Amino acid sequence: MIMNNNNDIEIIPLDDHEHYFYTNDFPLSVTLICKSYELATIDQEYNGKYIFIFRLSRGIGSVIDGYWQHRVSVDPLEYENHRKNLKSRMFSLFKK
C-alpha cells in the first residue's frame, strides 16, 4: 500500500509480477534506486524480512541481470546516501 500525491491510498498486491518487481535483497534495491527506478513501497513479512517493491519499467531487467553478473556500476557516494535513506525509511515505517 502506498499513498500518492493526492493522499489517496493505492493497494499494491504482493503477486503482481506483470507490473512490479519484488525483492528482499537490500543491496540490489539500493542499486535500483541509484539507477532511478521507482521504489513503490516496502512491506514487511511476518518473519521480519523486508520486501522492496519496484514498479516495472523499461530496462530494469537488464540492470538486475547486470547486478548479478557484476556489470553494474554506481557512484559510491550516491550509493551510500541512498543506502542510508532506505534504511531510515525501513525503520521509520515499521517501528514497533
Backbone as a ProteinNet text record, in pm:
[ID]
protein_1_A
[PRIMARY]
MIMNNNNDIEIIPLDDHEHYFYTNDFPLSVTLICKSYELATIDQEYNGKYIFIFRLSRGIGSVIDGYWQHRVSVDPLEYENHRKNLKSRMFSLFKK
[TERTIARY]
84.7	0	89.1	56.8	128.4	29.2	74.9	-7.4	51.2	-35.3	14	9.4	37.3	44.5	-86.8	-198.4	-329.3	-373	-281	-309.1	-410.4	-427.2	-510.7	-427.9	-490.8	-420.4	-429.6	-315.1	-308.8	-266.2	-343.7	-311.9	-221.3	-108.4	-15.4	-18.2	-66.7	-70.4	71.3	88.1	220.1	246.2	164.4	184.3	161.9	176.5	154.7	288.7	338.7	470.4	469.6	353.4	345.9	374.8	350.5	367	472.2	515.4	607.6	718	831.5	942.6	958.2	964.8	972.9	1108.8	1172.5	1299.3	1315.5	1389.2	1427.1	1577.4	1640.2	1783.6	1809	1863.1	1884.1	1984.3	2103.3	2197.8	2143.5	2068.8	2007.1	1906.7	1829.5	1731.6	1798.9	1907.1	1980.4	2034.5	2085.7	2137.4	2027.8	1909.9	1799.2	1757.7	1758	1725.5	1831.2	1957.2	2065.2	2047.6	1990.9	1969.2	1834.7	1771	1647.1	1522.1	1519.3	1396.8	1312	1179.9	1088.8	1058.6	1094.3	1056.7	913	819.7	678.4	646.7	698.4	673.7	765.2	760.9	833.4	729.1	738.6	648.4	734.8	675.3	747.9	671.1	740	678.2	661.9	582.2	556.9	685.4	787	912.6	1011.1	968.9	1053	1132.8	1135.6	1208.9	1134.9	1212	1155	1144.3	1038.2	1021.2	1019.2	1108.4	1115.2	1040	946.7	859.6	883.5	931.7	962.5	861.3	825.3	741.6	829.1	775.5	849	853.3	968.5	983.5	1095.9	1104.7	1199.9	1342.2	1407.2	1547.8	1575.1	1474.2	1500.4	1554.6	1504.6	1552.5	1699.7	1746.3	1888.4	1976.1	1925.4	2002.6	2011.2	1901.1	1901.9	1998.4	1990.7	2084.2	2228.3	2251.5	2386.2	2436.8	2346.9	2384.2	2437.6	2365.2	2406.2	2529.3	2557.4	2674.8	2791.2	2777.6	2883.2	2917.3	2816.3	2837.9	2773.8	2717.9	2652	2742.2	2756.4	2835.3	2750.9	2772.8	2706.6	2810	2781.6	2869.3	2868.7	2983.8	2988.7	2918.8	2934.2	2869.3	2718	2672.8	2529.7	2473	2546	2503.1	2488.8	2588.3	2586	2471.2	2447	2336.2	2201.8	2182.6	2057.7	2044.4	2155	2153.3	2104.8	2160.4	2119.5	1972.5	1930.5	1790.9	1695	1730.9	1644.1	1634.5	1745.9	1743.8	1656.8	1670.1	1586.8	1439.6	1409	1269.8	1215.8	1296.7	1254.4	1219.8	1308.4	1288.5	1180.8	1160.1	1053.8	916.2	907.7	779.3	733.8	829	793.4	840.2	837.7	869.9	767.5	814.6	719.5	698.8
-117.2	0	123.4	220.8	347.6	461.3	580.3	699.1	778.9	828.8	910.7	1057.9	1146.7	1289.6	1348.1	1284.9	1334.4	1270.2	1202.3	1129.7	1017.8	972.3	856.5	731.4	630.3	505.3	414.7	361.8	267.4	132.8	31.8	-102.8	-170.6	-220.2	-291.7	-438.8	-524.9	-667.9	-725.1	-826.3	-887.4	-998.9	-1004.7	-1108.8	-1056.6	-928.7	-868.4	-853.6	-964.6	-964.5	-905	-868.1	-801	-652.1	-595.5	-451.6	-414.8	-511.3	-483.5	-589	-545.3	-635.9	-640	-759.8	-779.2	-839.7	-785.8	-843.2	-817.4	-903.9	-876.4	-851.9	-831.8	-805.8	-655.5	-618.7	-477.5	-410.1	-466.7	-400.1	-385.1	-484.6	-472.4	-357.7	-345.3	-237.1	-100.5	-86.4	41.2	69.4	-32.1	-15.2	30.4	-30.4	9.5	154.3	193.9	333.3	426.7	388.1	468.8	482.2	379.3	380.7	443.6	509.2	587.5	504.4	380.2	301.7	332.6	336	380.9	270.4	297.2	208.7	243.2	152.3	180.5	176.9	75.2	64.1	-41.7	-50.5	-153.3	-225.6	-357	-434.8	-518.6	-561.7	-647.1	-776.6	-888.5	-1019.3	-1051.7	-1152.9	-1193.6	-1233	-1279.3	-1321.5	-1206.5	-1084	-966.3	-925.4	-1008.8	-972.4	-862.6	-775.1	-667.1	-709.3	-663.1	-682.7	-544.6	-523.5	-397	-416.7	-326.3	-341.8	-225.2	-258.4	-158.8	-168.8	-54.6	-54.7	-103.7	-195.9	-242.1	-129.9	-105.9	-6.4	-51.6	14.9	-22.9	-31.7	-142.1	-158.4	-216.3	-230.3	-278	-421.3	-502.4	-640.5	-649.7	-563	-566.9	-515.6	-421.5	-374.9	-485.6	-555.8	-666.6	-776	-812.8	-912.5	-865.4	-739.2	-683.1	-681.7	-658.1	-660.8	-798.5	-902.7	-1038.4	-1084.7	-1020.7	-1055.9	-959.2	-874.3	-778.1	-681.8	-638.4	-546.7	-409.9	-385.4	-257.7	-176.4	-50.1	36.8	157.2	202.5	322.2	406.5	533.4	623.4	584.4	566	521	616.2	745.4	839.3	838.1	827.3	817.9	690	579.8	452.9	465.4	522.3	534.6	624	733.4	821.6	750.4	679.6	605.8	490.1	427.3	317.9	369.5	483.7	542.2	583.2	645.3	688.3	570.1	462.9	345.8	279.8	269.8	212.3	295.5	426.4	514.2	494.5	484.8	464	331	226.8	95.8	100.8	157.5	154.6	252.7	360.5	453.1	397.8	318.1	259.7	150.2	78	-41.8	-36.6	83.5	94.6	17.5	-44.1	-119.1	-45.2
0	0	0	-83.1	-84.7	-97.9	-60.5	-78.3	-192.9	-280.9	-390.1	-350.5	-442.8	-412.1	-362.4	-395.2	-351.6	-220.4	-151.9	-27.7	-47.5	-171.6	-198.9	-172.9	-121.9	-94.1	-215.7	-255.3	-366.5	-309.9	-336.9	-289.6	-392.8	-346.2	-433.5	-392.8	-480.9	-447.2	-441.8	-361.1	-345.8	-446.2	-550.4	-651.5	-793.2	-815.4	-947.5	-1019.6	-1072.3	-1135.4	-1275.9	-1324.1	-1453.9	-1441.6	-1323.9	-1305	-1200.4	-1119.1	-1010.1	-1003.9	-951	-922.9	-772.1	-715.5	-571.5	-537.4	-434.5	-389.4	-240.5	-174.4	-36	-26.7	-141.5	-148.4	-130.4	-14.7	17.2	-77.5	-100.9	-192.6	-334.9	-383.8	-515.1	-515.7	-410.2	-400.9	-402.7	-330.2	-329.4	-469.7	-535.1	-671.4	-766.5	-758.5	-845	-818.4	-692.3	-659.4	-719.1	-709.9	-769.1	-920.1	-981.5	-1126.6	-1162.9	-1066.8	-1084.9	-1110.2	-1061.4	-1069.5	-946.9	-967.6	-863	-763.3	-638.5	-529.1	-492.3	-523.2	-498.9	-349.7	-282	-138.6	-78.3	51.3	126.5	210.6	215.9	300	393	501.9	594.2	612	592.3	607.8	755.5	784.9	922.9	996.1	922.5	983.7	1000.9	965.5	984.4	862.3	758.8	636.9	562	500.5	422	276.1	210.1	66.5	3	-92.3	-164.9	-295.9	-323	-439.6	-534.9	-653.8	-756.8	-869.6	-925.5	-1045.7	-1161.9	-1240	-1357.5	-1460.2	-1512.8	-1618.8	-1710.9	-1822	-1926.2	-1870.2	-1897.5	-1862.5	-1725.3	-1641.4	-1505.2	-1506.4	-1599.3	-1607.4	-1640.9	-1730.9	-1767.7	-1653.5	-1574.6	-1457.8	-1353.9	-1332.2	-1236.2	-1282.1	-1409	-1462.8	-1449.6	-1483.6	-1471.8	-1328.6	-1234.6	-1092.3	-1054.3	-1094.3	-1058.5	-1135.5	-1248.3	-1328.3	-1304.8	-1203.6	-1165	-1278.3	-1353.7	-1464.8	-1442.6	-1324.9	-1296.2	-1205.3	-1239.1	-1150.4	-1111.9	-989.8	-939.2	-865.7	-853.8	-780.4	-631.8	-569.8	-430	-332.5	-349.8	-258.8	-276.1	-400.3	-426.2	-363.5	-379.7	-322.4	-170.9	-107.4	38.8	85.6	16.4	53.9	39.2	-70.6	-89.8	9.4	44.1	142.1	277.5	320.4	448.6	446.2	336.9	326.4	327.9	258.3	253.5	391	460.7	595.7	688.4	679.2	761.9	730.4	601.3	559.5	611.8	604.2	651.7	800.6	878.5	1023.6	1068.8	995.1	1033.2	997	889.9	851.3	945.3	1001.6	1077.5	1223	1281.9	1424.5	1504.9	1609.1	1695	1824.3
[MASK]
++++++++++++++++++++++++++++++++++++++++++++++++++++++++++++++++++++++++++++++++++++++++++++++++

